[in-house]
PDB file of C-alpha atoms in Angstrom:
ATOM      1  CA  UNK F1275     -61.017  -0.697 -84.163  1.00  0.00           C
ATOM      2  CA  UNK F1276     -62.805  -1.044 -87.684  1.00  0.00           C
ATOM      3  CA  UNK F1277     -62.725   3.155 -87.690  1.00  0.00           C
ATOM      4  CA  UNK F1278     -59.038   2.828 -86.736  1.00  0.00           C
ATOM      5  CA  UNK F1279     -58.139   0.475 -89.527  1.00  0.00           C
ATOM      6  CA  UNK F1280     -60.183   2.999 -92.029  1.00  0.00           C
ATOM      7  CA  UNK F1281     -58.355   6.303 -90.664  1.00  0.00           C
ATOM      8  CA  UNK F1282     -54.651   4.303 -91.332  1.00  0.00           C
ATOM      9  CA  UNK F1283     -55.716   3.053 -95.005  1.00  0.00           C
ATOM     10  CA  UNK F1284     -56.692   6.822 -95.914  1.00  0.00           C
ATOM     11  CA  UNK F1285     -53.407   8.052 -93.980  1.00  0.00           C
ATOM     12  CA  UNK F1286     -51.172   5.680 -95.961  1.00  0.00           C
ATOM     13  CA  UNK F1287     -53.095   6.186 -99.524  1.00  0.00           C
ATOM     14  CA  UNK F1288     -52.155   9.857 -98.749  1.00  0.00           C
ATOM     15  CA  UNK F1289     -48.791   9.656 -98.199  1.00  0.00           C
ATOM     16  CA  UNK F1290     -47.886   7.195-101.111  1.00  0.00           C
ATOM     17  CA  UNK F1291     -49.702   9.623-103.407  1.00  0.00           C
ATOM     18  CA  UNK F1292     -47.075  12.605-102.926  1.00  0.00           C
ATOM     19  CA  UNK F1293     -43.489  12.235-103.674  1.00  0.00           C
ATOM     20  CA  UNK F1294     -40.526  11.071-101.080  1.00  0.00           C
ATOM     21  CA  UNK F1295     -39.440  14.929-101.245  1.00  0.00           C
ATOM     22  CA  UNK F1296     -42.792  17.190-100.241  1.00  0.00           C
ATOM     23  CA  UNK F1297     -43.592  14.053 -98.020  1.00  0.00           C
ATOM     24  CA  UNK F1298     -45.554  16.125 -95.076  1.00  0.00           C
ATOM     25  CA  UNK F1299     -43.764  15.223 -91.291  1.00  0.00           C
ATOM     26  CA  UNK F1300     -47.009  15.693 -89.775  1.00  0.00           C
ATOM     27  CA  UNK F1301     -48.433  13.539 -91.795  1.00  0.00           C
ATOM     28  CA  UNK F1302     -45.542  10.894 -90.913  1.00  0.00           C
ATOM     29  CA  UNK F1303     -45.802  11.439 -87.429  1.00  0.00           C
ATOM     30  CA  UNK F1304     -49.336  10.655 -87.450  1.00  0.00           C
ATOM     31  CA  UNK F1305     -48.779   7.220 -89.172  1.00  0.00           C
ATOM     32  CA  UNK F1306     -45.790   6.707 -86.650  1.00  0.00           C
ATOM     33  CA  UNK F1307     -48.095   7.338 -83.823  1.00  0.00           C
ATOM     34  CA  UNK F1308     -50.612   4.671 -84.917  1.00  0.00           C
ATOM     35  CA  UNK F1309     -48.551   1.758 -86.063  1.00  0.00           C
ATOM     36  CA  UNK F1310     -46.218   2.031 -83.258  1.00  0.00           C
ATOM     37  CA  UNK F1311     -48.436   4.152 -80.179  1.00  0.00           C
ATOM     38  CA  UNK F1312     -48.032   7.732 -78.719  1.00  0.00           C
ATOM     39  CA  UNK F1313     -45.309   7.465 -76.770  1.00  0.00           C
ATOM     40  CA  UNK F1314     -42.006   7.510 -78.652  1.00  0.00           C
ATOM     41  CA  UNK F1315     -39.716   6.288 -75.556  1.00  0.00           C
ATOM     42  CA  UNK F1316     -42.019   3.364 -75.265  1.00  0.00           C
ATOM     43  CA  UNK F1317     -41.899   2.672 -79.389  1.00  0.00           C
ATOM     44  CA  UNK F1318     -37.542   3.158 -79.710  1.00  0.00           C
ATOM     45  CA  UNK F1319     -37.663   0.795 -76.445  1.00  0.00           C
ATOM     46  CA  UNK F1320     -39.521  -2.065 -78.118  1.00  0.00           C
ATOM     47  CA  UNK F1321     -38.118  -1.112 -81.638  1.00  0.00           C
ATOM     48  CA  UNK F1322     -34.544  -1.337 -79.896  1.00  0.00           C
ATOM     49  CA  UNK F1323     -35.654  -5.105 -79.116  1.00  0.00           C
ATOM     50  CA  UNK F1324     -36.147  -6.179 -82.340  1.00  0.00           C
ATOM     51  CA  UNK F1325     -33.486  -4.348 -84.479  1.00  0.00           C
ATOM     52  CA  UNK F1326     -29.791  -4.018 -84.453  1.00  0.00           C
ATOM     53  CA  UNK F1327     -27.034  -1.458 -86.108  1.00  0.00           C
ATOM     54  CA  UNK F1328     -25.208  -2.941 -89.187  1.00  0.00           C
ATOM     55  CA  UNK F1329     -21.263  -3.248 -89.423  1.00  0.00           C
ATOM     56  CA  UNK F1330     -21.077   0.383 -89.888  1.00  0.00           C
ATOM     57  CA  UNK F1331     -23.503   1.394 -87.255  1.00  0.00           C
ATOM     58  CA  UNK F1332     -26.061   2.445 -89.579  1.00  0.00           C
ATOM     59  CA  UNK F1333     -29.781   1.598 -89.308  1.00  0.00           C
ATOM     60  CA  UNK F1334     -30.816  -0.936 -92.299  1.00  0.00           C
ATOM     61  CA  UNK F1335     -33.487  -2.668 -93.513  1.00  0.00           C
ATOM     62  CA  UNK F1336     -33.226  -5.153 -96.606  1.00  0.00           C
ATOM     63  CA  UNK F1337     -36.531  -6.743 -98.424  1.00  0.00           C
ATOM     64  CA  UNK F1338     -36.764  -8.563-101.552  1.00  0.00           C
ATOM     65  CA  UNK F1339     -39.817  -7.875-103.520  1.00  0.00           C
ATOM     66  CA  UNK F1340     -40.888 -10.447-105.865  1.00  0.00           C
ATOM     67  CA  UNK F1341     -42.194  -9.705-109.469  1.00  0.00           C
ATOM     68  CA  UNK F1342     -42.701 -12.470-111.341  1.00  0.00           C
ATOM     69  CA  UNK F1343     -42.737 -12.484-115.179  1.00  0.00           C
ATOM     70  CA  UNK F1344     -41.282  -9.004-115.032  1.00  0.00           C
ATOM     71  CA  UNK F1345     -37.735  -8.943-116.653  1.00  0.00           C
ATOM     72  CA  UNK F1346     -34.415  -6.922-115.282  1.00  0.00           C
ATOM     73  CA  UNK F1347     -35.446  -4.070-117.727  1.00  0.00           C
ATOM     74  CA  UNK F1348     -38.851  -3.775-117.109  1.00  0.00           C
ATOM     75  CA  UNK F1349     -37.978  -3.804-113.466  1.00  0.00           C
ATOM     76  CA  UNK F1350     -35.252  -0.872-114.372  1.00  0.00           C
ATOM     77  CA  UNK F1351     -37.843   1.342-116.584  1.00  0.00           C
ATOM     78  CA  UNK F1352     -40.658   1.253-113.651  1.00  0.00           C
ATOM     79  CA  UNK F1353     -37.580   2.204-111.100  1.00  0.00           C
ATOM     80  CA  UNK F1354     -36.226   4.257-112.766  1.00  0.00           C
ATOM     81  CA  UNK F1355     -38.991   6.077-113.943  1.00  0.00           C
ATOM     82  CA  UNK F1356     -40.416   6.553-109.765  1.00  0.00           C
ATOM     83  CA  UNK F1357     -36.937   7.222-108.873  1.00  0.00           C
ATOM     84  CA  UNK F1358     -36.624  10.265-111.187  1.00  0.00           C
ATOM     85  CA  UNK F1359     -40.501  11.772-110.098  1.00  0.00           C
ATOM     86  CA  UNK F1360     -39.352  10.862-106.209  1.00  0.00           C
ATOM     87  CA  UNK F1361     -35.751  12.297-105.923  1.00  0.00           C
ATOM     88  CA  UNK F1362     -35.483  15.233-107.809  1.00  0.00           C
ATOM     89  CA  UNK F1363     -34.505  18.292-106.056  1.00  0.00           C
ATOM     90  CA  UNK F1364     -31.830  19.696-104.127  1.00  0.00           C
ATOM     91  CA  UNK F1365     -32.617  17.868-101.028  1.00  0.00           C
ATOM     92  CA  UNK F1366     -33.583  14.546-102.587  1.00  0.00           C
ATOM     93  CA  UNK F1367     -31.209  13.462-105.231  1.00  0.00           C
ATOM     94  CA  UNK F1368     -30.154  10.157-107.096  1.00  0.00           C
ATOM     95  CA  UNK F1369     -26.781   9.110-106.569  1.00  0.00           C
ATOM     96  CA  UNK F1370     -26.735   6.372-108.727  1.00  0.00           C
ATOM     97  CA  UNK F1371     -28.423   5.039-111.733  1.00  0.00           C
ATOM     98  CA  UNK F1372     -26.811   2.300-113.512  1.00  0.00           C
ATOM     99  CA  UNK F1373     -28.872   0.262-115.582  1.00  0.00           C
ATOM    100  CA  UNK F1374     -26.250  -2.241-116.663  1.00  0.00           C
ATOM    101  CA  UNK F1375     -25.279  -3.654-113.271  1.00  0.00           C
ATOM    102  CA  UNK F1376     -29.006  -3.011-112.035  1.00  0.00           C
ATOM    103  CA  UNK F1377     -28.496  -0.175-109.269  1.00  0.00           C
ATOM    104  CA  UNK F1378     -30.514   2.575-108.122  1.00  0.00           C
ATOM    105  CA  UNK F1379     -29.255   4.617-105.012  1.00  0.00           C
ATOM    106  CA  UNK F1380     -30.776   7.798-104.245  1.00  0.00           C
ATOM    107  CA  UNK F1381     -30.855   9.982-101.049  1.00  0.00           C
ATOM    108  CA  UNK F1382     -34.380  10.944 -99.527  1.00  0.00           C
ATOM    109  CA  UNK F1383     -34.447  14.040 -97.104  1.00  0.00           C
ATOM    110  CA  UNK F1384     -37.515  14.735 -94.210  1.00  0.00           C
ATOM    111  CA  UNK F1385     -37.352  17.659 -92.271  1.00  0.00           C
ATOM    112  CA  UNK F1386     -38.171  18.046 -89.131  1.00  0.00           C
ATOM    113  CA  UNK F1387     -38.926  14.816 -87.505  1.00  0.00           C
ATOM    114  CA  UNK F1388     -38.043  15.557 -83.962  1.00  0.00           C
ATOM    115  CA  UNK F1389     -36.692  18.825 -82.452  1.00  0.00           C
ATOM    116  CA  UNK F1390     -35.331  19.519 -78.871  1.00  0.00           C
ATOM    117  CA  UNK F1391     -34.991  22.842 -76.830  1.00  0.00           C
ATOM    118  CA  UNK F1392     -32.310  22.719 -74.472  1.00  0.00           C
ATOM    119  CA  UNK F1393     -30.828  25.198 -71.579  1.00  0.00           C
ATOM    120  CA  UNK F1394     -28.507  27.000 -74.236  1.00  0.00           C
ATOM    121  CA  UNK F1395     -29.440  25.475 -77.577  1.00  0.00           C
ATOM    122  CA  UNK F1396     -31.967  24.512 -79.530  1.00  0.00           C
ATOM    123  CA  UNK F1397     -32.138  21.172 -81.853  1.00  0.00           C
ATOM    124  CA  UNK F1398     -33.976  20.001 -85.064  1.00  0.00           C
ATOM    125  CA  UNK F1399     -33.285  16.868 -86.392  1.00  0.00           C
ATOM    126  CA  UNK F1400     -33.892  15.759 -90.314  1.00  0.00           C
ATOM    127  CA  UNK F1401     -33.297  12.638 -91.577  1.00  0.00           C
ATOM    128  CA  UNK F1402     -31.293  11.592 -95.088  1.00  0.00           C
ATOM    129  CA  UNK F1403     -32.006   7.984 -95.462  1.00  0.00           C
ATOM    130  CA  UNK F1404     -30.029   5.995 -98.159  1.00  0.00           C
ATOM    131  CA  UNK F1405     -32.483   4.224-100.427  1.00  0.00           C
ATOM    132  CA  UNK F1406     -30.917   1.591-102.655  1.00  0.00           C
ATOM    133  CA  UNK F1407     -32.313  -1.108-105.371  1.00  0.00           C
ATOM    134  CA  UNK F1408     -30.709  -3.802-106.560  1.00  0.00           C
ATOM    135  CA  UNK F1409     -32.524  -5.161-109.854  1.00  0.00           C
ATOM    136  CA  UNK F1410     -32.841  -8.794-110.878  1.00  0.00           C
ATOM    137  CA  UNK F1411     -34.842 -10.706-113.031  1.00  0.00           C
ATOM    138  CA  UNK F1412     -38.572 -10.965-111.551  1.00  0.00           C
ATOM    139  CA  UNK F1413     -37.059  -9.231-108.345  1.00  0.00           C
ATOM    140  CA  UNK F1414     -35.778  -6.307-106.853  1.00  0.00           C
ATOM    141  CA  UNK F1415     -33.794  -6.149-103.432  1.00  0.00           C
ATOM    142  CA  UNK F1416     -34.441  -2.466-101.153  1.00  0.00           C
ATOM    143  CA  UNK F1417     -31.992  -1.704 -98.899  1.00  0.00           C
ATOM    144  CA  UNK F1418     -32.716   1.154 -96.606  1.00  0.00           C
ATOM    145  CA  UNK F1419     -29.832   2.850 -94.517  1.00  0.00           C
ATOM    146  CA  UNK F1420     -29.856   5.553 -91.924  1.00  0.00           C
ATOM    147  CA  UNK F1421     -26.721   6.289 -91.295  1.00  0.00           C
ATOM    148  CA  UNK F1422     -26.976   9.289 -88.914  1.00  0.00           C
ATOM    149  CA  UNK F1423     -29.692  11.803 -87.652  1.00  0.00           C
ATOM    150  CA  UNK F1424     -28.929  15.099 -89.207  1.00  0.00           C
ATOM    151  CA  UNK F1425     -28.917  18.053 -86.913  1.00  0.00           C
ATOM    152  CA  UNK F1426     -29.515  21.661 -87.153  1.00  0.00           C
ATOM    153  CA  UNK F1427     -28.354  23.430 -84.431  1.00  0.00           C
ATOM    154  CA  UNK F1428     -29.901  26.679 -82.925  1.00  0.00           C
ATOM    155  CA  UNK F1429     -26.505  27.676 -80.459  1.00  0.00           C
ATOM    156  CA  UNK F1430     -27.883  29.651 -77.728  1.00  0.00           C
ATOM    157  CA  UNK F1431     -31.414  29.150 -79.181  1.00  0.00           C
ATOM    158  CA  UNK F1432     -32.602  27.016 -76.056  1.00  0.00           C
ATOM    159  CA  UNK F1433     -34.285  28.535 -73.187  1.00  0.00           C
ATOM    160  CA  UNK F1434     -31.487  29.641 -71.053  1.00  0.00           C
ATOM    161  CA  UNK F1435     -30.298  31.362 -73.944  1.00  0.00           C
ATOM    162  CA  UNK F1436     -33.503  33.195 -74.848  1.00  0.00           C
ATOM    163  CA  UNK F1437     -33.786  34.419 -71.072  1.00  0.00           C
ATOM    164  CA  UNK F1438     -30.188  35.425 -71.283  1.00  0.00           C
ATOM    165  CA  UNK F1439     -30.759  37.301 -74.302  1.00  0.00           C
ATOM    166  CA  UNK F1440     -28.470  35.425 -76.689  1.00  0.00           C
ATOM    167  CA  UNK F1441     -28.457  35.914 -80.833  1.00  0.00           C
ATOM    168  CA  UNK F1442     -28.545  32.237 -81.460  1.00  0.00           C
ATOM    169  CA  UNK F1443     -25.766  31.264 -83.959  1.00  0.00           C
ATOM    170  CA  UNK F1444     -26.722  28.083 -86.719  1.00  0.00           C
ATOM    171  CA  UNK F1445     -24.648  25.220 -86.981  1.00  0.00           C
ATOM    172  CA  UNK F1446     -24.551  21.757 -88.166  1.00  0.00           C
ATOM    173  CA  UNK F1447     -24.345  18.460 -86.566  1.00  0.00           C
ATOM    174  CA  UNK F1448     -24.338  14.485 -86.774  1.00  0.00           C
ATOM    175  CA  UNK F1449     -26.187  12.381 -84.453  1.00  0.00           C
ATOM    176  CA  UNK F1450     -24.171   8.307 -84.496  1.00  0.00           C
ATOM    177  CA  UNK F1451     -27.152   6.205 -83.783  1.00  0.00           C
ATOM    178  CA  UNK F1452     -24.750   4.290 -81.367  1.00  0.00           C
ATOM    179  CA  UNK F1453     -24.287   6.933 -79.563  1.00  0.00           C
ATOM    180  CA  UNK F1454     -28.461   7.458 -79.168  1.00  0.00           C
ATOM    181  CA  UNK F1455     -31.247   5.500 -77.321  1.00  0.00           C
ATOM    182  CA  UNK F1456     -31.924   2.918 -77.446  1.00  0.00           C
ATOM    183  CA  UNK F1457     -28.398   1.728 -78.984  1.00  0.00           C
ATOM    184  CA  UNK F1458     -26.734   3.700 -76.412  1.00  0.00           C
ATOM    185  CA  UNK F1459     -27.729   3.695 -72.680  1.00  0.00           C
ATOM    186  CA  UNK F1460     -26.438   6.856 -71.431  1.00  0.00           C
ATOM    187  CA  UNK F1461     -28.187   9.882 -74.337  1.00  0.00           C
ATOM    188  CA  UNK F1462     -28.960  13.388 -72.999  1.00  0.00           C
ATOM    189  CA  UNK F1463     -31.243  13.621 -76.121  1.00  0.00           C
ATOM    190  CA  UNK F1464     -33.006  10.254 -75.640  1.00  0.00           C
ATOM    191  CA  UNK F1465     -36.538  11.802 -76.385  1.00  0.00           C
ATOM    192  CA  UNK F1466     -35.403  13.298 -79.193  1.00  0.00           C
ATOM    193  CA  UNK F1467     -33.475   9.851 -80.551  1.00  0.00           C
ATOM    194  CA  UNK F1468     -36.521   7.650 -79.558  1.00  0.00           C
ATOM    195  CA  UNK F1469     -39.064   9.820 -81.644  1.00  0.00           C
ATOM    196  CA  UNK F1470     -36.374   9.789 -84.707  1.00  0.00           C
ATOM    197  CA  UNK F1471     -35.965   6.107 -84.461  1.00  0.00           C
ATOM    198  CA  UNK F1472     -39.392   5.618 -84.608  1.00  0.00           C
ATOM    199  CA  UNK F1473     -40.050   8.261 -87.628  1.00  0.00           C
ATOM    200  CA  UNK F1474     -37.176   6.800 -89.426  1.00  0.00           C
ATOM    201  CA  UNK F1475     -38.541   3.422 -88.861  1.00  0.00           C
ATOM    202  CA  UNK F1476     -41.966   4.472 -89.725  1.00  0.00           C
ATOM    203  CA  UNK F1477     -40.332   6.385 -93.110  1.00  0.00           C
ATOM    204  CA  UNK F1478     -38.969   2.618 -93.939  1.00  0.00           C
ATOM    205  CA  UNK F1479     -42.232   1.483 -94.091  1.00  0.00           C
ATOM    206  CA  UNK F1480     -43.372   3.944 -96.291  1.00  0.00           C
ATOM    207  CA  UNK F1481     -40.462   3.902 -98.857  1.00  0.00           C
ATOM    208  CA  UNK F1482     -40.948  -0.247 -99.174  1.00  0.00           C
ATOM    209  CA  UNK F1483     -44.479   0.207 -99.922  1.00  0.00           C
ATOM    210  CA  UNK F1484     -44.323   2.955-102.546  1.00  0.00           C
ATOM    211  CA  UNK F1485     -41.968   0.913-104.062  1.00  0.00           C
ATOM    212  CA  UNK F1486     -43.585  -2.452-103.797  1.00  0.00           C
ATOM    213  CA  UNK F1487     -46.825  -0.530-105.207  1.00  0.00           C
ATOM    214  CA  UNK F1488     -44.834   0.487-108.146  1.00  0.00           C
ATOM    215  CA  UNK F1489     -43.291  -2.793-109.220  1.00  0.00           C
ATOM    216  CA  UNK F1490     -47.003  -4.379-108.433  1.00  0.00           C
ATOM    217  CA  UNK F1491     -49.267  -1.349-110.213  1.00  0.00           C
ATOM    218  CA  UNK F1492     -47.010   0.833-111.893  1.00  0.00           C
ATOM    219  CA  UNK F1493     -46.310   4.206-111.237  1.00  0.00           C
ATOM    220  CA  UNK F1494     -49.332   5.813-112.193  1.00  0.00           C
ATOM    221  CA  UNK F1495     -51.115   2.727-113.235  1.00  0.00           C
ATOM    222  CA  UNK F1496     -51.436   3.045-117.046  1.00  0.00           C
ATOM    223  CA  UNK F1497     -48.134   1.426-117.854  1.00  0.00           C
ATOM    224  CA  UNK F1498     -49.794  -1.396-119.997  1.00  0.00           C
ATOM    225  CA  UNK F1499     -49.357  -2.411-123.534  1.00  0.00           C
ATOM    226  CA  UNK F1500     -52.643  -1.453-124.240  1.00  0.00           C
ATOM    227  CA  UNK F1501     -52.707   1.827-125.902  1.00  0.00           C
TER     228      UNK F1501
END
């Protein structure tokens, strides 16, 4: 158990140590696997138990992280400033920075967190969470929304296809998480949706402690007045 404990510390203190955007999927399945088990039906089912959709049928999480004796500013300069290093490229972008009304949205992107091969096509599913802070003073509020699983489509890239010879075509597709396991009885994909339920719940996790870390430690951890 103690060796267990060890192996998840040195997992998580690798992933917070790279940015949202080169954020390794293996490396988030493996955390996945040991917070919430091996089997990814079993995790969605008892995840599916304990959360709900919001009023747009979007997966969300909310926390409020306190930071006492830290002002609204402060709180915006250390956002911002992790904001900027985490969401900077094509995939992963900010979407809003307002420092006035205290409101940081940005857009992360993971590739690859569950795939499917079907008779005639072929399915890889990447997630675009919604990351969003709302800045006080001494507090910031993270709100964390999936609103969809984003699919690329392989059509005729499953194995019927590749016995019947077929060029596969690319295409593009949205998942509606009421329309998957374990919001949705009846899913044709429901391995697929229970092991992106669980990585997306598992990427949560992550996101809320690289941010709590920041407003705790800093960004890099030299962020002091004394210089």
């Amino acid at each position: 158990m103690k060796k267990q404990v060890i192996l998840l510390m040195v997992m998580l203190l690798g992933i917070t140590s790279v940015s949202a955007q080169i954020l390794r999927t293996e490396e988030l399945e493996n955390y996945a696997k040991e917070k919430y088990g091996a089997s990814w039906v079993d995790a969605a089912t008892n995840l599916g138990s304990e959360i709900t959709l919001d009023k747009n049928n979007a997966l969300s999480y909310s926390q409020v992280i306190e930071a006492e004796g830290k002002t609204k500013e402060e709180l915006y300069v250390m956002l911002n400033y992790w904001f900027t290093a985490t969401f900077n490229d094509a995939n992963s972008v900010i979407k809003l920075n307002d420092k006035d009304v205290g409101c940081i949205i940005a857009e992360g992107f993971v590739s690859h967190i569950a795939d499917h091969a079907g008779g005639m096509n072929a399915y890889v599913i990447n997630l675009r969470p919604i990351i969003r802070c709302d800045i006080k003073e001494g507090k910031i509020r993270v709100t964390y929304t999936v609103p969809y699983y984003e699919v690329s489509v392989s059509q005729g890239g499953g194995f019927m296809g590749a016995m019947a010879g077929t060029k596969a075509t690319q295409a593009q597709d949205k998942w509606l998480l009421d329309e998957c396991f374990p919001f949705a009885d009846k899913d044709k994909h429901k391995k697929t949706s229970c092991k992106a339920l669980v990585m997306a719940n598992a990427y949560s996790n992550v996101i809320m402690d690289k941010i709590e870390e920041c407003i705790k430690s800093g960004m890099v951890g030299n962020e002091g007045d004394d210089w």
